[in-house]
Short mmCIF file of C-alpha atoms and ligand atoms in Angstrom, two decimals:
data_model
loop_
_atom_site.label_atom_id
_atom_site.label_comp_id
_atom_site.label_asym_id
_atom_site.label_seq_id
_atom_site.Cartn_x
_atom_site.Cartn_y
_atom_site.Cartn_z
CA MET A 1 73.57 100.43 98.66
CA ARG A 2 76.20 102.70 97.12
CA TYR A 3 79.73 101.67 98.11
CA THR A 4 81.28 104.59 99.97
CA GLY A 5 84.63 103.27 101.08
CA LEU A 6 86.06 100.86 103.60
CA ILE A 7 85.46 102.86 106.77
CA GLU A 8 81.70 102.88 106.17
CA LYS A 9 81.74 99.22 105.24
CA TYR A 10 83.80 98.04 108.23
CA ARG A 11 82.75 100.76 110.65
CA ASP A 12 82.20 98.32 113.55
CA ARG A 13 85.77 97.00 113.27
CA LEU A 14 87.48 100.39 112.98
CA PRO A 15 88.16 103.13 115.55
CA VAL A 16 85.55 105.67 114.40
CA SER A 17 82.41 106.98 116.07
CA GLU A 18 79.02 108.17 114.81
CA SER A 19 80.23 111.76 114.74
CA THR A 20 83.55 111.14 112.95
CA ARG A 21 83.82 112.99 109.65
CA ILE A 22 85.02 110.33 107.23
CA ILE A 23 87.56 111.28 104.59
CA SER A 24 87.07 108.77 101.79
CA LEU A 25 87.60 108.41 98.06
CA GLY A 26 85.77 105.09 97.79
CA GLU A 27 88.92 103.01 98.46
CA GLY A 28 88.89 99.25 99.01
CA ASN A 29 86.57 96.70 97.39
CA THR A 30 89.32 95.76 94.92
CA PRO A 31 89.10 92.75 92.60
CA LEU A 32 90.46 89.34 93.56
CA ILE A 33 91.47 87.93 90.19
CA LYS A 34 92.07 84.21 89.76
CA LEU A 35 95.08 83.60 87.52
CA GLU A 36 94.38 81.16 84.71
CA ASN A 37 97.22 81.03 82.25
CA ILE A 38 100.24 81.16 84.52
CA PRO A 39 99.22 78.22 86.77
CA LYS A 40 98.35 76.18 83.67
CA GLU A 41 101.83 76.73 82.25
CA LEU A 42 103.36 75.91 85.59
CA GLY A 43 101.60 72.54 85.50
CA LYS A 44 100.68 72.73 89.17
CA GLU A 45 97.24 72.40 90.72
CA VAL A 46 96.93 75.57 92.78
CA ASP A 47 94.27 78.22 93.15
CA LEU A 48 96.33 81.34 92.62
CA TYR A 49 94.71 84.74 93.07
CA VAL A 50 95.94 88.29 92.86
CA LYS A 51 94.32 91.03 94.94
CA TYR A 52 94.62 93.99 92.58
CA GLU A 53 95.23 96.85 94.98
CA GLY A 54 96.40 99.00 92.09
CA LEU A 55 92.71 99.72 91.50
CA ASN A 56 92.40 101.86 94.61
CA PRO A 57 91.70 105.58 93.98
CA THR A 58 95.36 106.67 93.89
CA GLY A 59 96.57 103.36 92.49
CA SER A 60 97.96 101.56 95.54
CA PHE A 61 96.92 99.87 98.77
CA LYS A 62 98.17 102.93 100.67
CA ASP A 63 94.68 104.41 100.24
CA ARG A 64 93.28 101.86 102.70
CA GLY A 65 95.53 103.17 105.42
CA MET A 66 95.35 106.78 104.36
CA THR A 67 91.55 107.06 104.59
CA MET A 68 91.87 106.07 108.27
CA ALA A 69 94.99 108.12 109.03
CA VAL A 70 93.59 111.30 107.50
CA THR A 71 90.13 110.76 109.02
CA LYS A 72 91.73 110.50 112.47
CA ALA A 73 94.12 113.42 111.84
CA VAL A 74 91.16 115.64 110.94
CA GLU A 75 89.17 114.35 113.93
CA SER A 76 92.00 115.35 116.25
CA GLY A 77 92.03 118.87 114.79
CA SER A 78 95.18 118.49 112.73
CA GLU A 79 95.61 120.93 109.84
CA ALA A 80 98.62 119.28 108.25
CA ILE A 81 99.98 115.80 107.67
CA ILE A 82 103.48 114.62 106.83
CA CYS A 83 105.03 111.41 105.58
CA ALA A 84 108.30 110.02 104.34
CA SER A 85 107.64 108.06 101.20
CA THR A 86 109.05 105.94 98.41
CA GLY A 87 106.19 107.38 96.35
CA ASN A 88 102.83 105.76 96.95
CA THR A 89 102.35 107.03 100.47
CA SER A 90 102.97 110.56 99.23
CA ALA A 91 100.45 110.11 96.40
CA ALA A 92 97.81 108.89 98.84
CA ALA A 93 98.61 111.53 101.48
CA ALA A 94 98.39 114.28 98.87
CA ALA A 95 95.01 113.09 97.56
CA TYR A 96 93.37 112.50 100.95
CA ALA A 97 94.69 115.80 102.30
CA ALA A 98 93.17 117.55 99.28
CA ARG A 99 89.87 115.81 99.96
CA ALA A 100 90.00 116.82 103.63
CA GLY A 101 91.08 120.37 102.91
CA ILE A 102 94.29 120.16 104.92
CA LYS A 103 97.97 120.48 104.00
CA ALA A 104 100.27 117.60 103.09
CA PHE A 105 104.05 117.61 103.32
CA VAL A 106 105.81 114.71 101.68
CA VAL A 107 109.47 113.84 102.15
CA ILE A 108 110.85 111.85 99.23
CA PRO A 109 114.26 110.60 98.08
CA GLN A 110 115.40 112.85 95.27
CA GLY A 111 115.38 111.14 91.88
CA LYS A 112 114.23 107.82 93.31
CA ILE A 113 110.47 107.87 93.01
CA ALA A 114 108.52 106.64 90.04
CA LEU A 115 107.19 109.28 87.64
CA GLY A 116 103.48 108.59 88.17
CA LYS A 117 103.79 108.93 91.94
CA LEU A 118 105.66 112.21 91.65
CA ALA A 119 102.96 113.50 89.29
CA GLN A 120 100.30 112.61 91.85
CA ALA A 121 102.03 114.29 94.78
CA MET A 122 102.50 117.42 92.67
CA ILE A 123 99.07 117.67 91.06
CA HIS A 124 97.20 117.23 94.35
CA GLY A 125 99.06 120.23 95.68
CA SER A 126 101.21 118.73 98.41
CA THR A 127 104.44 120.40 99.42
CA ILE A 128 107.25 118.15 98.29
CA ILE A 129 110.42 118.07 100.31
CA GLN A 130 113.09 116.23 98.32
CA ILE A 131 116.06 114.96 100.27
CA LYS A 132 119.47 113.88 99.07
CA GLY A 133 119.03 110.59 100.87
CA ASN A 134 116.86 107.49 100.85
CA PHE A 135 113.52 106.60 102.43
CA ASP A 136 115.13 105.51 105.69
CA ASP A 137 116.84 108.91 106.06
CA GLY A 138 113.49 110.64 105.45
CA MET A 139 111.69 108.39 107.91
CA LYS A 140 114.17 109.20 110.65
CA ILE A 141 113.51 112.93 110.29
CA VAL A 142 109.74 112.58 109.98
CA LYS A 143 109.62 110.55 113.21
CA GLU A 144 111.08 113.50 115.10
CA ILE A 145 109.39 116.35 113.28
CA SER A 146 106.09 116.32 115.18
CA ASN A 147 108.03 117.50 118.26
CA HIS A 148 109.06 120.56 116.25
CA ALA A 149 106.14 121.37 113.92
CA PRO A 150 102.31 121.01 114.11
CA VAL A 151 101.94 118.05 111.74
CA SER A 152 100.46 114.54 112.05
CA ILE A 153 102.59 111.66 110.78
CA VAL A 154 100.72 109.41 108.36
CA ASN A 155 103.40 106.79 107.78
CA SER A 156 102.56 103.22 108.77
CA ILE A 157 103.98 103.85 112.26
CA ASN A 158 100.66 105.69 112.66
CA PRO A 159 98.53 102.84 114.05
CA PHE A 160 95.43 104.00 112.13
CA ARG A 161 97.20 103.17 108.86
CA LEU A 162 97.36 99.48 109.71
CA GLN A 163 93.74 99.56 110.92
CA GLY A 164 92.63 100.66 107.48
CA GLN A 165 94.93 98.26 105.68
CA LYS A 166 93.71 95.21 107.61
CA THR A 167 90.41 95.44 105.70
CA ALA A 168 92.05 93.84 102.65
CA ALA A 169 92.11 90.56 104.61
CA PHE A 170 88.39 90.98 105.45
CA GLU A 171 87.54 91.35 101.76
CA ILE A 172 89.53 88.24 100.81
CA ILE A 173 87.83 86.12 103.48
CA GLU A 174 84.41 87.38 102.42
CA GLU A 175 85.14 86.52 98.81
CA LEU A 176 86.72 83.08 99.33
CA GLY A 177 84.54 82.04 102.27
CA SER A 178 87.62 81.60 104.44
CA ALA A 179 91.27 82.64 104.54
CA PRO A 180 93.53 81.29 101.77
CA ASP A 181 96.21 78.75 102.74
CA TYR A 182 98.98 81.21 101.83
CA HIS A 183 99.14 84.97 101.52
CA SER A 184 102.10 86.50 99.73
CA LEU A 185 103.16 90.16 99.90
CA PRO A 186 106.05 92.37 98.87
CA VAL A 187 107.74 93.68 102.01
CA GLY A 188 109.27 97.12 102.52
CA ASN A 189 108.46 98.59 105.91
CA ALA A 190 106.41 95.44 106.63
CA GLY A 191 103.37 97.49 107.64
CA ASN A 192 101.12 95.83 105.10
CA ILE A 193 102.02 92.25 105.99
CA THR A 194 101.43 93.18 109.64
CA ALA A 195 98.06 94.74 108.79
CA HIS A 196 96.97 91.68 106.81
CA TRP A 197 97.83 89.39 109.71
CA MET A 198 95.78 91.63 112.01
CA GLY A 199 92.82 91.40 109.66
CA TYR A 200 93.05 87.63 109.26
CA THR A 201 93.44 87.17 113.01
CA GLU A 202 90.42 89.36 113.80
CA TYR A 203 88.15 87.55 111.38
CA HIS A 204 89.40 84.20 112.64
CA GLU A 205 88.64 85.21 116.23
CA ILE A 206 85.05 86.19 115.43
CA GLY A 207 84.48 83.02 113.43
CA LYS A 208 84.38 84.50 109.93
CA SER A 209 87.22 82.20 108.87
CA ASP A 210 88.07 78.80 110.26
CA SER A 211 91.75 79.24 109.47
CA LYS A 212 94.54 81.77 109.09
CA PRO A 213 97.01 81.82 106.20
CA THR A 214 100.72 81.18 106.18
CA MET A 215 102.24 84.60 105.56
CA LEU A 216 104.96 84.94 102.95
CA GLY A 217 107.06 88.09 102.65
CA TYR A 218 109.21 88.75 99.61
CA GLN A 219 111.85 91.43 99.16
CA ALA A 220 114.25 92.69 96.50
CA GLU A 221 117.78 91.30 96.90
CA GLY A 222 119.32 94.75 97.14
CA ALA A 223 116.89 95.73 99.91
CA ALA A 224 116.36 92.55 101.91
CA PRO A 225 116.88 93.20 105.63
CA PHE A 226 114.60 90.28 106.55
CA ILE A 227 116.84 87.86 104.67
CA LYS A 228 120.05 89.41 105.93
CA GLY A 229 118.70 89.49 109.48
CA SER A 230 119.71 93.11 110.01
CA LYS A 231 119.33 96.62 108.58
CA VAL A 232 120.61 97.35 105.08
CA ASP A 233 122.44 100.68 104.88
CA ASN A 234 122.21 101.48 101.17
CA PRO A 235 119.17 99.63 99.84
CA GLU A 236 119.04 99.50 96.05
CA THR A 237 116.41 98.06 93.72
CA ILE A 238 114.44 99.02 90.64
CA ALA A 239 111.32 98.21 92.72
CA THR A 240 111.46 101.65 94.35
CA ALA A 241 108.36 101.05 96.51
CA ILE A 242 110.33 98.51 98.54
CA ARG A 243 113.70 100.26 98.48
CA ILE A 244 113.86 100.23 102.27
CA GLY A 245 116.67 99.04 104.51
CA ASN A 246 115.25 99.68 107.96
CA PRO A 247 111.67 98.33 108.15
CA GLN A 248 109.48 100.14 110.67
CA SER A 249 107.37 97.07 111.49
CA TRP A 250 110.37 94.74 111.91
CA GLU A 251 109.38 93.07 115.19
CA GLN A 252 105.72 92.56 114.26
CA ALA A 253 106.62 91.02 110.92
CA LEU A 254 109.13 88.59 112.42
CA LYS A 255 106.57 87.56 115.01
CA LEU A 256 103.71 86.97 112.58
CA SER A 257 105.98 85.12 110.18
CA LYS A 258 106.89 82.69 112.93
CA GLU A 259 103.33 82.42 114.24
CA SER A 260 101.96 81.61 110.79
CA ASN A 261 104.83 79.21 109.89
CA GLY A 262 105.72 81.61 107.11
CA TRP A 263 108.99 82.72 105.57
CA PHE A 264 110.82 85.54 103.83
CA ASP A 265 112.79 85.36 100.62
CA ALA A 266 114.37 87.75 98.12
CA PHE A 267 114.52 88.18 94.35
CA THR A 268 116.80 89.95 91.91
CA ASP A 269 115.52 92.96 90.00
CA LYS A 270 115.69 90.86 86.86
CA GLU A 271 113.38 88.22 88.33
CA ILE A 272 110.99 90.88 89.62
CA LEU A 273 110.73 92.58 86.22
CA ALA A 274 110.30 89.27 84.42
CA THR A 275 107.36 88.47 86.69
CA GLN A 276 105.83 91.91 86.15
CA LYS A 277 106.01 91.35 82.40
CA MET A 278 104.65 87.81 82.64
CA LEU A 279 101.58 89.08 84.52
CA THR A 280 100.89 91.72 81.88
CA GLU A 281 101.45 89.42 78.90
CA LYS A 282 99.82 86.24 80.16
CA GLU A 283 97.05 87.52 82.45
CA GLY A 284 96.41 91.11 81.37
CA VAL A 285 97.22 92.45 84.81
CA PHE A 286 99.59 95.42 85.05
CA CYS A 287 101.20 96.02 88.44
CA GLU A 288 104.25 98.00 89.43
CA PRO A 289 107.60 96.19 89.87
CA ALA A 290 107.47 95.96 93.70
CA SER A 291 104.06 94.30 93.50
CA ALA A 292 105.30 91.56 91.19
CA THR A 293 107.67 90.40 93.94
CA SER A 294 104.73 88.70 95.67
CA VAL A 295 103.96 86.65 92.58
CA ALA A 296 107.63 85.89 91.89
CA GLY A 297 107.85 84.46 95.38
CA ALA A 298 104.65 82.44 95.22
CA LEU A 299 105.54 80.96 91.82
CA ARG A 300 109.01 79.94 92.88
CA ASP A 301 107.77 78.30 96.05
CA ILE A 302 104.94 76.52 94.23
CA LYS A 303 107.55 75.19 91.79
CA LEU A 304 109.78 74.08 94.67
CA GLY A 305 106.86 72.38 96.40
CA LYS A 306 107.24 74.56 99.51
CA ILE A 307 103.68 75.55 98.69
CA PRO A 308 102.04 72.17 98.03
CA GLU A 309 99.58 71.43 95.23
CA GLY A 310 95.97 71.80 96.27
CA SER A 311 96.74 75.09 98.07
CA SER A 312 94.97 78.39 97.68
CA VAL A 313 97.34 81.34 97.42
CA VAL A 314 96.59 85.06 97.38
CA CYS A 315 99.26 87.50 96.20
CA THR A 316 98.79 91.20 96.88
CA LEU A 317 99.50 93.38 93.87
CA THR A 318 100.21 96.49 95.91
CA GLY A 319 100.32 99.15 93.19
CA HIS A 320 99.30 99.86 89.60
CA GLY A 321 101.77 99.46 86.74
CA LEU A 322 100.99 102.97 85.45
CA LYS A 323 102.78 104.34 88.50
CA ASP A 324 106.10 103.61 86.86
CA PRO A 325 105.80 104.01 83.08
CA ASP A 326 109.56 104.49 82.59
CA THR A 327 110.41 101.06 83.96
CA ALA A 328 107.60 99.47 81.97
CA ILE A 329 108.66 100.93 78.64
CA ALA A 330 112.35 100.27 79.28
CA GLN A 331 111.78 96.54 79.47
CA CYS A 332 109.65 96.28 76.34
CA ASP A 333 110.90 95.21 72.96
CA GLN A 334 111.12 98.44 70.97
CA SER A 335 110.84 96.47 67.71
CA ALA A 336 107.18 95.84 68.62
CA MET A 337 106.69 99.47 67.58
CA ILE A 338 106.30 99.56 63.82
CA ASN A 339 106.57 102.89 62.01
CA VAL A 340 104.60 103.11 58.77
CA ASN A 341 103.09 105.66 56.44
CA PRO A 342 99.35 106.30 56.86
CA THR A 343 98.28 104.03 54.01
CA LEU A 344 96.05 100.96 53.98
CA GLU A 345 98.78 99.04 52.19
CA GLU A 346 101.45 99.64 54.81
CA VAL A 347 99.19 99.00 57.80
CA LYS A 348 97.99 95.77 56.19
CA LYS A 349 101.57 94.66 55.59
CA ALA A 350 102.48 95.42 59.21
CA ILE A 351 99.62 93.21 60.42
CA LEU A 352 100.31 90.30 58.08
CA ASP A 353 104.06 90.40 58.85
CA HIS A 354 103.29 90.08 62.56
CA MET A 355 100.45 87.56 62.72
C1 PLP B 1 104.29 100.69 100.28
C2 PLP B 1 104.42 99.67 99.22
C3 PLP B 1 104.94 98.39 99.46
C4 PLP B 1 105.51 97.99 100.79
O1 PLP B 1 104.58 97.91 101.82
P1 PLP B 1 105.10 97.91 103.33
O2 PLP B 1 103.88 98.06 104.14
O3 PLP B 1 106.03 99.07 103.44
O4 PLP B 1 105.83 96.62 103.53
C5 PLP B 1 104.95 97.48 98.44
N1 PLP B 1 104.51 97.79 97.20
C6 PLP B 1 104.01 99.01 96.93
C7 PLP B 1 103.53 99.30 95.56
C8 PLP B 1 103.95 99.99 97.92
O5 PLP B 1 103.46 101.19 97.62
#
C-alpha cells in the first residue's frame, strides 16, 4: 500500500471521520537511525538512536502537527490560519495552507529566523508579519487575534497539533517493538515532548508497549525556563527554533517529566553547535542546531551514568540542517575550501596534500 501520510496510517487514533478531507504531504514515517560511531567513541554500551524528523516534507516535525491542524481547520470551514513561529511552524503552515488552498499568516521575530525557514514561508505564498519582538511577543498577540479576525490558530496550543505529533512515538514503538528506556528532545514550547508522552502513554495503555520511556528535555542556556523554574524575558540562543522564554505547554511538560522520572537540563550554544557538527562528521546526519540539543543532553548524561549502560535511548532530531545554512557554514573550517586552477595537476596536488 502506498504511504499517504500519518492521518491515514493512524486514522483510528486521531480525531477524523470518514468524510474528513485530509490535507497531507506524506509526512511521518521518518527514519530511526542507530548511531554507530559516536557510541563507540564514547566507550559506553548503549543503543542510541536518532529519529530524523528533518526528513518530513517541510524539513521538521512540525508537519506531523500541521497535517492535523490544517485538516481540522478546513473541516471547520476556516479559510485562513495563523501562527507565531520561530521558523519551522511558519514553513509548515505555509506549505499545508498552500496544499489546502487556504491563506496562511505567519508572525515571526524580525531577523531571528533561519534563512531556509524564511525561504519556505515566502515561496509557499504565506503572508509574513514580521514583528520587532521575539516569539513570545508574537504568541501573545496570536492567542488573542482569533477574537478579532477570522483565522484559526495552528500553534501547538491548538490541540490537534499535539494529536498529530504523538504519532512519532507510535512509529518508534512499532520499530523497536516497545518504547525505548529514554527519550530525549529539545524543548522550546514543550509541545513536542508533551505530544510524545501522549503517544507513548496511549500505546502503553492499549498494550503495544510494555513500558514507557523516561522523558528528557534539553534547552539552550540562554532560553532555559525549565531550568530556571520561571519565564525568561529575553531568551537568546543560536538555536533559534528553541529561542522561547515562555513555554506554552509548561504545566504538561513539568507533569510528564515528574511522572516519567525524567529531567531537564541546558547547554551552551557552543556545546549545541559542537554536537551538531559531531553528528554530521561522525554519523553523516545533518540536523539544525536546536535538534542537536537532544543528542548533547543524551551524550552528557550517558557519560555521567545518569543514563546507565544497557539502556536504549531515542533522540529526536527535530529539524533538517539545511534549514539554517548560515550557521552551518559559519562553524566550518574555511581552509577546507581549496581554490585551484582547473588543471589535472593542481587538483591532484590538492588531493594528495589532504589525504
Ligand atoms: C519547534 C521546534 C522545536 C521545539 O519544539 P517544542 O514543541 O516547541 O518544544 C525544536 N526544534 C525544532 C527544529 C523545532 O522546529
